[in-house]
Coordinates of C-alpha atoms in Angstrom, one line a residue:
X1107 CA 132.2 151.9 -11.4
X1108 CA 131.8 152.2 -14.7
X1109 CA 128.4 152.2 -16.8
X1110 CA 128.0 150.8 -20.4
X1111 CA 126.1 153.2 -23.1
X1112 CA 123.8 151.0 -24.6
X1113 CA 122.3 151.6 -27.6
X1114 CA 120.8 149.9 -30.6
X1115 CA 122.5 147.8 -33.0
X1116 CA 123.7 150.3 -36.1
X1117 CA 124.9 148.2 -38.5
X1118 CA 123.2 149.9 -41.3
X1119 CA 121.1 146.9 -42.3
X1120 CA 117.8 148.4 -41.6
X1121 CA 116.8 145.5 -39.2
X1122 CA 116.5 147.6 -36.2
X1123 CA 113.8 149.9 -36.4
X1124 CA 113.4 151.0 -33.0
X1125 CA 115.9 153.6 -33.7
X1126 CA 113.6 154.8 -36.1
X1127 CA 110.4 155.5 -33.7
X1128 CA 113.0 156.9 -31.5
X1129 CA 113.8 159.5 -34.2
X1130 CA 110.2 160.2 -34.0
X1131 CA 109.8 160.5 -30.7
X1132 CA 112.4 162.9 -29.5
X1133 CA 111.8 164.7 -32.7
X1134 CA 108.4 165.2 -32.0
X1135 CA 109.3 166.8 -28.9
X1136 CA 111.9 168.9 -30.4
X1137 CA 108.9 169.8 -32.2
X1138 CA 106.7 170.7 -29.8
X1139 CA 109.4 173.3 -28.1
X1140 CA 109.4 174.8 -31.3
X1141 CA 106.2 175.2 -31.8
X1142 CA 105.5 176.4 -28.1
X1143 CA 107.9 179.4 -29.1
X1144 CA 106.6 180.4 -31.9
X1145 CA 102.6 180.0 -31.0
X1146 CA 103.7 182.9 -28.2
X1147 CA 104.7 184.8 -30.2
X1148 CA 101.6 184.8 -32.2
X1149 CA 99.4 185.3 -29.6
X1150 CA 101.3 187.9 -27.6
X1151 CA 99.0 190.6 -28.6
X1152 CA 96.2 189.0 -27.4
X1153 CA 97.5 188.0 -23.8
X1154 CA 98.6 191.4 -23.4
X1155 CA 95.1 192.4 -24.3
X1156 CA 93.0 189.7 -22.7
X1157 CA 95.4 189.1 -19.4
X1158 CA 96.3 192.9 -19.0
X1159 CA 100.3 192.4 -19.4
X1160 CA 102.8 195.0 -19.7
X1161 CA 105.3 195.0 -22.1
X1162 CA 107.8 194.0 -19.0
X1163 CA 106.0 190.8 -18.5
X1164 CA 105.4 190.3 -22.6
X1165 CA 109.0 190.6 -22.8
X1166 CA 109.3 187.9 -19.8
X1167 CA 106.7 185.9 -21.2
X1168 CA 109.1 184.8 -24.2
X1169 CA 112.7 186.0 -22.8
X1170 CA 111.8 184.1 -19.3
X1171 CA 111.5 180.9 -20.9
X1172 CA 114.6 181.3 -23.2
X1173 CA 116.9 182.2 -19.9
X1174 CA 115.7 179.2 -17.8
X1175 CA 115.9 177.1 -21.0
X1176 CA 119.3 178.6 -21.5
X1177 CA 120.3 178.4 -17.9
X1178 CA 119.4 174.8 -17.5
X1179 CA 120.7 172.8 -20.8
X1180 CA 124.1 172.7 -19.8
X1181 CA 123.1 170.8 -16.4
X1182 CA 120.2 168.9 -18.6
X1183 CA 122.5 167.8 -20.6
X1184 CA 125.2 166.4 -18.4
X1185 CA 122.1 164.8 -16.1
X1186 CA 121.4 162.8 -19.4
X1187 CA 125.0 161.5 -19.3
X1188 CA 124.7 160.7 -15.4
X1189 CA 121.8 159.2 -15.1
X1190 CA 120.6 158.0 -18.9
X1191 CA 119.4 160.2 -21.4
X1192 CA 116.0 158.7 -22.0
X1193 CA 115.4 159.0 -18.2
X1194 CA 116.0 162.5 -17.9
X1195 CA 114.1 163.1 -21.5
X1196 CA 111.2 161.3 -19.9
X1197 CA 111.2 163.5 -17.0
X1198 CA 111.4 166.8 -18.9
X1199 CA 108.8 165.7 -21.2
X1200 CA 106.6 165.0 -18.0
X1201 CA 107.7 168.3 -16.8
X1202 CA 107.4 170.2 -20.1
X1203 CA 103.1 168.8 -20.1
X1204 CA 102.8 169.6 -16.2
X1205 CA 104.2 173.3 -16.8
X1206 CA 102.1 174.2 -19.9
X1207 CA 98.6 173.3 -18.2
X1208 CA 99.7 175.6 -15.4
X1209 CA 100.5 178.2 -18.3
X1210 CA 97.3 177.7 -19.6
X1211 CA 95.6 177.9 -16.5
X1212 CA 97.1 180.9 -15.0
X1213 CA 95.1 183.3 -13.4
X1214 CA 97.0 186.8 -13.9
X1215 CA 100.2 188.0 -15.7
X1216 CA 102.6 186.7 -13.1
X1217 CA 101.5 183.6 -13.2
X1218 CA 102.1 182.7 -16.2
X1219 CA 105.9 184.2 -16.3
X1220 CA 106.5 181.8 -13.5
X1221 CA 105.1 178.7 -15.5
X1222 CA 106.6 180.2 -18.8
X1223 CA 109.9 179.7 -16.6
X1224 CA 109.3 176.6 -15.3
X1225 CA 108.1 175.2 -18.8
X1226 CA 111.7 176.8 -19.9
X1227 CA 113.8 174.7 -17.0
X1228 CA 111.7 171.7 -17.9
X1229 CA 112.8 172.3 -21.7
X1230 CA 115.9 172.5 -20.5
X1231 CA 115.7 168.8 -19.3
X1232 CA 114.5 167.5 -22.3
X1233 CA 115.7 169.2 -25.7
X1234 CA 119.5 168.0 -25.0
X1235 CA 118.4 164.3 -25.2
X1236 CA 117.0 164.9 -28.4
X1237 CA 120.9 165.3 -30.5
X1238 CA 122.4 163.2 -27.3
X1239 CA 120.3 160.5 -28.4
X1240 CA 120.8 161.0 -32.0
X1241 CA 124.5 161.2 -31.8
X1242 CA 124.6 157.9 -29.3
X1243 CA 121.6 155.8 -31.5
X1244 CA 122.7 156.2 -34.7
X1245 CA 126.2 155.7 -36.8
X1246 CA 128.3 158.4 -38.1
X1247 CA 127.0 157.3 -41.7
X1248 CA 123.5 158.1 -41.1
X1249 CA 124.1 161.4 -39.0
X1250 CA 124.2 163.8 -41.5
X1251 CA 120.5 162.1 -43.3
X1252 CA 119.2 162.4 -39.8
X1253 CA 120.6 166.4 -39.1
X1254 CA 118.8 166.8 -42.4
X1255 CA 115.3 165.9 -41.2
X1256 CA 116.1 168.3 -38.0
X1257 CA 115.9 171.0 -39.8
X1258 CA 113.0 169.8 -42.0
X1259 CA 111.5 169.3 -38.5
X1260 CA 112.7 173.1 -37.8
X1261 CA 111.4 174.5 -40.7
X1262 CA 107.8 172.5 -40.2
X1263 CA 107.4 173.9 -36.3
X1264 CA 107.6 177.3 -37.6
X1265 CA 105.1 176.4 -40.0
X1266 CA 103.1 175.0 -37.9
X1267 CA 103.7 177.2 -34.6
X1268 CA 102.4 180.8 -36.3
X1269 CA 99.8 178.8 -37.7
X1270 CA 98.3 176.6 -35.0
X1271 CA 98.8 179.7 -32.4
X1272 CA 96.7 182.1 -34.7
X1273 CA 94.0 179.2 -35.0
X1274 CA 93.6 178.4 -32.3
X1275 CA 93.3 182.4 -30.5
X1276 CA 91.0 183.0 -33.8
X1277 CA 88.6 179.5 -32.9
X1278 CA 88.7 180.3 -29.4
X1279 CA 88.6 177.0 -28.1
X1280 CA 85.5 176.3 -25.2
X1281 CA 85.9 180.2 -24.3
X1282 CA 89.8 179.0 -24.0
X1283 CA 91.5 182.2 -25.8
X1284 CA 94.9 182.5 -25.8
X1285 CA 95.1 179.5 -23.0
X1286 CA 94.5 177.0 -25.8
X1287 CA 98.3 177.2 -27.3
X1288 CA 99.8 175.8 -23.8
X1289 CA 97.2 173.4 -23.3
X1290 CA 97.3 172.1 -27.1
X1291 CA 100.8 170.4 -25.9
X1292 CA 99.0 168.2 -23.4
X1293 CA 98.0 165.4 -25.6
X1294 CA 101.5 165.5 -27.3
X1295 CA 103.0 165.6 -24.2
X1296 CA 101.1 162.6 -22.5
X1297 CA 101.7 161.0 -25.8
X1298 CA 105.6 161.3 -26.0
X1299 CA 105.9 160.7 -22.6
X1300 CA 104.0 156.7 -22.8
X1301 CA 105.9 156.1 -26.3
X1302 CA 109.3 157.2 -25.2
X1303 CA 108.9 154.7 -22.4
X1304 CA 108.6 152.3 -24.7
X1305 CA 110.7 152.8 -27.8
X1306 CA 113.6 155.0 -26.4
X1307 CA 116.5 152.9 -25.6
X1308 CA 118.8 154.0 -22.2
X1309 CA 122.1 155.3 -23.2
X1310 CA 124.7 157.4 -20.5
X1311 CA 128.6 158.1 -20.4
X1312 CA 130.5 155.0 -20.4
X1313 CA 132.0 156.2 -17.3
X1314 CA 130.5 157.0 -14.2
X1315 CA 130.3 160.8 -13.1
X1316 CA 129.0 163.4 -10.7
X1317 CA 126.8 166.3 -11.2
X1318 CA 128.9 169.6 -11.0
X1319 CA 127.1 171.7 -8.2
X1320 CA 129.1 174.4 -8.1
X1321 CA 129.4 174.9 -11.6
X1322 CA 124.8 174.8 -12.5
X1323 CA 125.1 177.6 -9.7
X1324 CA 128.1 179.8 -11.9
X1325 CA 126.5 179.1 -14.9
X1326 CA 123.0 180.2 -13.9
X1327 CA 124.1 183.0 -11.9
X1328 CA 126.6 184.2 -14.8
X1329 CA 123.7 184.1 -17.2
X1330 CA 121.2 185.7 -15.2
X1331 CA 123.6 188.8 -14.0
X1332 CA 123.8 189.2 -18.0
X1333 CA 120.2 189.0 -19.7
X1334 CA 118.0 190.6 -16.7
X1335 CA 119.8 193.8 -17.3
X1336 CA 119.1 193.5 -20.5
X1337 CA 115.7 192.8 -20.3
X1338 CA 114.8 195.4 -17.7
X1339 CA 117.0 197.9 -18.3
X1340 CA 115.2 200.4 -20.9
X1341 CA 111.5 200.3 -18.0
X1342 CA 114.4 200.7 -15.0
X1343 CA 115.9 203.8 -17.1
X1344 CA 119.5 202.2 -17.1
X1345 CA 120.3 202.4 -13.7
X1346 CA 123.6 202.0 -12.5
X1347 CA 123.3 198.0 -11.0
X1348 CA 122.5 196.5 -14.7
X1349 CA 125.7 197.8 -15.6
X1350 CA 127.5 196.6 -12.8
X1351 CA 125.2 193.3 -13.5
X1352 CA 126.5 192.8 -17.3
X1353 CA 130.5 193.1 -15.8
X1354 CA 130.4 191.1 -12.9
X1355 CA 128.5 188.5 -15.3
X1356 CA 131.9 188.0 -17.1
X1357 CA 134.0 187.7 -14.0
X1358 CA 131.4 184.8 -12.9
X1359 CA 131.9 183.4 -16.1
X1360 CA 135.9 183.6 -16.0
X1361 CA 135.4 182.0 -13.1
X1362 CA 133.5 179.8 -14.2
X1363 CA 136.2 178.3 -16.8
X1364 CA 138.6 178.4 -14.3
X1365 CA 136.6 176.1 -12.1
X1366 CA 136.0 173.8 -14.3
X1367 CA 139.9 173.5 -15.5
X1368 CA 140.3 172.7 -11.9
X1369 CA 137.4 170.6 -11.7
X1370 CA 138.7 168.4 -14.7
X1371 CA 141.7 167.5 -13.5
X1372 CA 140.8 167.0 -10.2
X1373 CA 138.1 164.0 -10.9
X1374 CA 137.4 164.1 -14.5
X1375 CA 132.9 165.3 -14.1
X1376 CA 133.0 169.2 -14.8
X1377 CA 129.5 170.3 -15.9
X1378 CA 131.2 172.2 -19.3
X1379 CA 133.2 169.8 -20.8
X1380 CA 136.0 172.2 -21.8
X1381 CA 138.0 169.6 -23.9
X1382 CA 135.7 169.6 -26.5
X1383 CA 136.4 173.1 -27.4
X1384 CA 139.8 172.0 -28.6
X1385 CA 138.2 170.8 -31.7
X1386 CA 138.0 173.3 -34.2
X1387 CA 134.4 172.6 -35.0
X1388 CA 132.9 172.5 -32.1
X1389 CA 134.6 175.9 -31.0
X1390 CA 134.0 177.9 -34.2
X1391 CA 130.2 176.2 -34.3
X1392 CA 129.4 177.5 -30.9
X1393 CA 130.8 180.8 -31.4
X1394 CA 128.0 180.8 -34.9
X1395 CA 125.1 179.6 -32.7
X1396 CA 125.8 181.9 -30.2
X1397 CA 125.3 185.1 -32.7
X1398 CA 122.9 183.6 -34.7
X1399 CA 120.7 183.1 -31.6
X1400 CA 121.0 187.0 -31.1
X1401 CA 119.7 187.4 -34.5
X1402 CA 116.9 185.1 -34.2
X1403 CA 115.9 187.0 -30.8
X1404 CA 115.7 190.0 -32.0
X1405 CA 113.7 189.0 -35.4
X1406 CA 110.9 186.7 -34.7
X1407 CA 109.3 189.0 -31.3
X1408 CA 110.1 192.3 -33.4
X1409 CA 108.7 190.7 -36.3
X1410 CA 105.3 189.3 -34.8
X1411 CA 104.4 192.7 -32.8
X1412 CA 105.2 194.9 -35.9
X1413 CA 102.9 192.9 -38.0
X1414 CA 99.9 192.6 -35.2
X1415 CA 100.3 195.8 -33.3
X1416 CA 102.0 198.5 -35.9
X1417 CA 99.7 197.2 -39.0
X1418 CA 97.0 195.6 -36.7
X1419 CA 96.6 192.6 -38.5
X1420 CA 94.8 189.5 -36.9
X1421 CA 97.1 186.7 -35.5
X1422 CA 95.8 184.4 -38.6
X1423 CA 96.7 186.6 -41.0
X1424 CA 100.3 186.7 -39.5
X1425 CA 100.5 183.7 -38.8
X1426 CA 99.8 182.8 -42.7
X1427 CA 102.2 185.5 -43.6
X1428 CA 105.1 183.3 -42.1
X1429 CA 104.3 180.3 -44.3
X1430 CA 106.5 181.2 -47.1
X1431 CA 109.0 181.4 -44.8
X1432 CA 108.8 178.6 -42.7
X1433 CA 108.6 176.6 -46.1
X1434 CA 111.8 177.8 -47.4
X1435 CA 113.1 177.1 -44.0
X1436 CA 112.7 173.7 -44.5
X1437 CA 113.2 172.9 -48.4
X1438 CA 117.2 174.9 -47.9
X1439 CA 117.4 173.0 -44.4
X1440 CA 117.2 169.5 -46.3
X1441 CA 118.9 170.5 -49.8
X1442 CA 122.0 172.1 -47.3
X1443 CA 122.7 169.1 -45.9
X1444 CA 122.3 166.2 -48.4
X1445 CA 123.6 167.9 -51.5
X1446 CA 125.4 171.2 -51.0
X1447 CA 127.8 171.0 -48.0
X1448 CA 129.4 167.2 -49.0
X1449 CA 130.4 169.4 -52.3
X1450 CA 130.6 173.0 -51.2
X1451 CA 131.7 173.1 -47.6
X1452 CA 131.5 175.6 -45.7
X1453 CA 131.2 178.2 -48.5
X1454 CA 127.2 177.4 -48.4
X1455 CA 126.9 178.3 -44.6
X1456 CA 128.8 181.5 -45.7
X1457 CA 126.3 181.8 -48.8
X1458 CA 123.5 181.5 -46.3
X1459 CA 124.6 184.4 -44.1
X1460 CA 124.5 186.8 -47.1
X1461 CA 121.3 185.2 -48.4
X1462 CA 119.6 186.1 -45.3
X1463 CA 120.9 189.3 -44.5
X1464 CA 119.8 190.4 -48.1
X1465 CA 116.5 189.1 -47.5
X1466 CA 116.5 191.3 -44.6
X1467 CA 117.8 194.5 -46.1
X1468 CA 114.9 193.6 -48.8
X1469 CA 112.4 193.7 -46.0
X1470 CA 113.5 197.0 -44.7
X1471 CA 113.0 198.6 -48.3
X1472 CA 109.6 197.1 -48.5
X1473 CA 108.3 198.5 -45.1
X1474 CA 110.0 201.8 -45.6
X1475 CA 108.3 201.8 -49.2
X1476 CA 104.8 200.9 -48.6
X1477 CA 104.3 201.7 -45.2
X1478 CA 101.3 201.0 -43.6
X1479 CA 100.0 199.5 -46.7
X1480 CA 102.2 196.9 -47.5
X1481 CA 100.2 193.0 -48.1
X1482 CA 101.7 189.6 -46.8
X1483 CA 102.1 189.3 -51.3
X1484 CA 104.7 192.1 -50.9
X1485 CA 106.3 190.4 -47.7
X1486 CA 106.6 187.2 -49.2
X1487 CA 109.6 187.6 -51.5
X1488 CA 112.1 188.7 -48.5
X1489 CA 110.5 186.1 -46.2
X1490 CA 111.9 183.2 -49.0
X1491 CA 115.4 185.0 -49.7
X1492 CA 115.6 184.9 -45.3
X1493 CA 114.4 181.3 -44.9
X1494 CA 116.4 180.2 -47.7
X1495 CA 119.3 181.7 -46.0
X1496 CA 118.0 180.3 -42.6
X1497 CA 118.1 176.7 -44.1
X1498 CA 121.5 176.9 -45.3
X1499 CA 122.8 177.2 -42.1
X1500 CA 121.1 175.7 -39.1
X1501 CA 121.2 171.8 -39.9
X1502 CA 124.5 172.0 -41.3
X1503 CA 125.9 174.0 -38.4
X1504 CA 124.4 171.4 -36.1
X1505 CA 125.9 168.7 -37.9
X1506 CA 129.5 170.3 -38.5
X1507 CA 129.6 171.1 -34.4
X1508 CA 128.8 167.4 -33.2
X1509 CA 130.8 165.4 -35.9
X1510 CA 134.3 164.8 -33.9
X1511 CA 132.4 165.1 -30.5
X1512 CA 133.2 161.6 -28.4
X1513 CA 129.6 159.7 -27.4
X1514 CA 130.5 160.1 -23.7
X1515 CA 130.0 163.8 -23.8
X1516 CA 127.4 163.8 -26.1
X1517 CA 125.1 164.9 -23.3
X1518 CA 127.6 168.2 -22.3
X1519 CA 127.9 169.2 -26.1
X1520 CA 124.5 169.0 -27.4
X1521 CA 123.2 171.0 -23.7
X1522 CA 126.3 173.4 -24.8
X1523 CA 125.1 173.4 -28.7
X1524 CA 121.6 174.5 -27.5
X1525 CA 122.2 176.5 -24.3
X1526 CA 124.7 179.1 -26.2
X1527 CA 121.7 179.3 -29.0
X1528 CA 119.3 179.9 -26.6
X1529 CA 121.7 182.7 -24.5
X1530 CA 122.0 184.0 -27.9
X1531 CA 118.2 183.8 -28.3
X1532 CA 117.7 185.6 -25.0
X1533 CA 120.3 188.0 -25.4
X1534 CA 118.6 189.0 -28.7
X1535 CA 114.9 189.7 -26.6
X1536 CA 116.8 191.7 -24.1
X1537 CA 118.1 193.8 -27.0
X1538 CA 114.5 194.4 -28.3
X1539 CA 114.4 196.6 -25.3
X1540 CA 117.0 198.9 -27.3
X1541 CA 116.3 198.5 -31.0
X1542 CA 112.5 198.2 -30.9
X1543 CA 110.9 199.7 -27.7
X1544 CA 113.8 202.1 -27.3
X1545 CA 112.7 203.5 -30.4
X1546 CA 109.2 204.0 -30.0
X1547 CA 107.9 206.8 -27.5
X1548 CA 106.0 205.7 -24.2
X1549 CA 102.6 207.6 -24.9
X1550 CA 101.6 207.2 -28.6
X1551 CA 98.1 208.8 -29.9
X1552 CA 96.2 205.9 -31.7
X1553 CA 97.7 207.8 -35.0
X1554 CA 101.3 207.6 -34.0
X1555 CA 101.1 203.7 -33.1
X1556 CA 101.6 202.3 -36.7
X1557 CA 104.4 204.5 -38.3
X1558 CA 106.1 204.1 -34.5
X1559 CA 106.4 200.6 -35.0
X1560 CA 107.0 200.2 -38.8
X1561 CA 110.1 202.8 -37.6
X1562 CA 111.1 200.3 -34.4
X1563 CA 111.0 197.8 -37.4
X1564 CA 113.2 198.6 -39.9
X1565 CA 116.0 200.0 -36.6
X1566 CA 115.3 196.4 -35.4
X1567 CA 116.1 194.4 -38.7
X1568 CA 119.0 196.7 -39.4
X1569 CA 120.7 195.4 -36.7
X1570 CA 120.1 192.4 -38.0
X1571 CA 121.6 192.3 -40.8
X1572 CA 124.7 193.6 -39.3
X1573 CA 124.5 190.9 -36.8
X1574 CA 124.4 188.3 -39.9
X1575 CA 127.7 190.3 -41.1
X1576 CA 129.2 189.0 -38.1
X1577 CA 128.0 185.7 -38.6
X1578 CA 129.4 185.5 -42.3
X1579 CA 133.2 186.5 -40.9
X1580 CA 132.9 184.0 -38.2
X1581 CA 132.1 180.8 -40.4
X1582 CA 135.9 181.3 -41.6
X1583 CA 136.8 179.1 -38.7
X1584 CA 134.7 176.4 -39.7
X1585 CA 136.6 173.6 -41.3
X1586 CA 135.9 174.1 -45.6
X1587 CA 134.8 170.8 -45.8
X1588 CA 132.3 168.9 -43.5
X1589 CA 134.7 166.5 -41.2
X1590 CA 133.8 162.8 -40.8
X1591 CA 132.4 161.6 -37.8
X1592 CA 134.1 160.5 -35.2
X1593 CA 133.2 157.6 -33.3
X1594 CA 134.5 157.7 -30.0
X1595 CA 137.4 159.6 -30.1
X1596 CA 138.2 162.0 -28.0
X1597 CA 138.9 165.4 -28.6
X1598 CA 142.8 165.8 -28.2
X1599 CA 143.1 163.0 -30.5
X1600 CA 143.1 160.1 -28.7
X1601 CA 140.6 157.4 -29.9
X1602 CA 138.8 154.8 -27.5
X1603 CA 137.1 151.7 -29.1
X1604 CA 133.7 152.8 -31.0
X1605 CA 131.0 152.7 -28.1
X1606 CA 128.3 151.0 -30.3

């Protein structure tokens, strides 16, 4: 049996506009995982205050969601291609609304790990459909304009996310507190969910294939035997089994690939789509998103507990420190990809490494300089040259990975694009428990906190500079100039009639 992908008519006239409020739509929800991130962060000082939580379960509160997230876009991803991508969106979005009222409704620390996990897992369902229906609504002309408000969209959640989060814990909503950053997403939720209904139209592989069981159960145990360790390690005191953990996690990975060689040539529905990383793009894109995810890890959570706990600043005031940023962010994101990289290539992803590791070298001078006294003024300039840096890369890198990808594994390459960010993501929180807490003694007098944590800082955002090092080296795999789009051609070369 095979199914048709049916999308809108892209014929570049303008005269179908649905695609449009789909844009919106799926955008808006891309928007709202951002934003759910990011508000945590902000207000992780107060729910270890107000709800009692160890650093364990602070650390679980962000890294839990990131490793179901992770854990579950691969399979997300395909279950678009199975069963229709606006289907499955729907049904994370529902999900995604469901698990943040029980976040902001839970009753004790444990609680709200498990909902931050299942809000993860529902993530997981939804945030592939976003590019999967980008790359199957729209022609390859207009991919690179629409990548280009992605990271305008990117650049505007982490605006907004800081922001929102430290209003909303500062307002304290009915007597809400920290609660009223998961329940926020309720309206949007209900919202996307009744207008996606309406506006999203159905797309799914042209052909018809079968969920990979074997594989979501490598993939999730593979990941899980490698970021738990990493997470828990430092509080366990490094026992033996994480070790063991972090090897055997690359045997069930090997095994893994192996699988799903077998699994391709036996019936043609592996959950990884391991074709695709004979493109030169795609494979050298991942391998960026996977580091850069580390990098991002590590700095946003070291970032927001240095500035709240080590300086003691309100979550407002943070959060308005991230604005020049998150501005900067946004403004490269957009330049990056309509002007620079048709005429540069790949040398402006390259410029955007060093950009941003210099910005981050800056910042280290300027907390080692003026200490406890330093001002959001003197943060600012370091926060532009690292956003600016930020922008370069991340909608561009999007773009360069899914240009030669076939529209019948859109679904498998946009759940991989995402889940190796968001491994990278929670590899980068498990490290916190090494750069940043494993620099910082266990019992601190009330004197010792601040210069502790300006110290865990600076050791945190080394690290991540060096990480961006590796970053710069690896973008010489990317092709130097941005390749067309390809419309349905497959990945070894062969080309199938354009699925429009």
């Amino acid at each position: 049996m095979t199914s048709t992908e049916t999308i809108p008519s892209t014929d570049g006239g303008g005269t179908d506009r649905r695609r449009w409020y789909a844009l919106a739509i799926v955008m808006t929800a891309a928007f709202m995982d951002l934003v759910d991130v990011t508000i945590v962060n902000v207000a992780i000082p107060s729910i270890q205050r107000e709800a009692g939580a160890s650093f364990s379960q602070i650390q679980w509160i962000t890294a839990g969601y990131a490793l179901a997230f992770a854990a579950g876009l691969i399979t997300g991803g395909r279950l678009g291609d199975i069963h229709g991508r606006k289907r499955v969106f729907l049904v994370g979005i529902g999900g995604f609304t469901v698990a943040s009222a029980l976040c902001g409704l839970a009753v004790n620390p444990e609680m709200l790990v498990a909902s931050r996990i299942l809000q993860g897992g529902m993530a997981a369902l939804m945030v592939p459909q976003v590019l999967s229906i980008v790359h199957a609504t729209f022609p390859a002309h207009e991919r690179g304009k629409v990548f280009g408000m992605f990271g305008a969209v990117v650049g505007l959640g982490a605006v907004s996310g800081p922001l929102l989060g430290a209003l909303l814990t500062e307002w304290d909503l009915f007597g809400w507190g920290w609660r009223s950053i998961f329940l926020i997403n309720l309206p949007v939720g209900v919202a996307g969910l009744v207008l996606g209904s309406r506006f999203i139209t159905e797309s799914r592989a042209p052909r018809a294939l079968k969920l990979d069981l074997v594989g979501v159960a490598l993939v999730t145990l593979g990941l899980l035997m490698l970021i738990y360790p990493l997470t828990r390690g430092r509080e366990l005191g490094w026992p033996l089994w994480g070790y063991v953990s972090m090897a055997g996690s690359l045997v069930v990975l090997a095994v893994l690939v192996a699988y799903e060689m077998r699994k391709a040539r036996r019936d043609g529905s592996p959950l990884v789509e391991l074709s695709l990383f004979r493109v030169k793009s795609f494979a050298a894109g991942i391998a960026v998103q996977t580091v850069f995810g580390v990098a991002l890890g590590v700095f946003f959570l070291v970032w927001t507990l240095y500035m709240q706990i080590g300086l003691g600043w309100s979550p407002l005031k943070a959060g308005l420190t991230g604005v020049p940023f998150s501005i900067a962010v946004s403004a490269a994101a957009g330049l990056s990809v309509q002007m620079l990289v048709p005429r540069f290539g790949r040398k402006v992803l390259q410029a955007g490494a060093l950009v941003m590791a210099g910005g981050v070298l800056l910042y280290v001078w300027e907390s080692a300089h003026y200490g406890l006294g330093i001002t959001p003024w003197q943060m600012a300039l370091p926060l532009v040259v690292m956003g600016i840096g930020m922008g370069l890369i991340f909608a561009p890198l999007t773009d360069a990975i899914l240009s030669e990808v076939p529209r019948e594994h859109a679904g498998s390459a946009s759940g991989l694009i995402n889940t190796v960010q968001q491994m990278g993501n929670a590899l980068g929180l498990g490290l916190v428990s090494v750069v940043f807490f494993g620099t910082i003694g266990d019992h601190l007098s009330l004197n010792q906190i601040g210069p502790a944590f300006g110290h865990a800082f600076e050791n945190a955002l080394g690290w991540v500079a060096a990480v961006m090092g590796v970053i710069f080296l690896l973008m010489f795999a990317l092709p130097k100039r941005p390749a067309l789009h390809v419309e349905g051609q497959e990945p070894d070369g062969e080309s199938e009639p354009a699925l429009a």
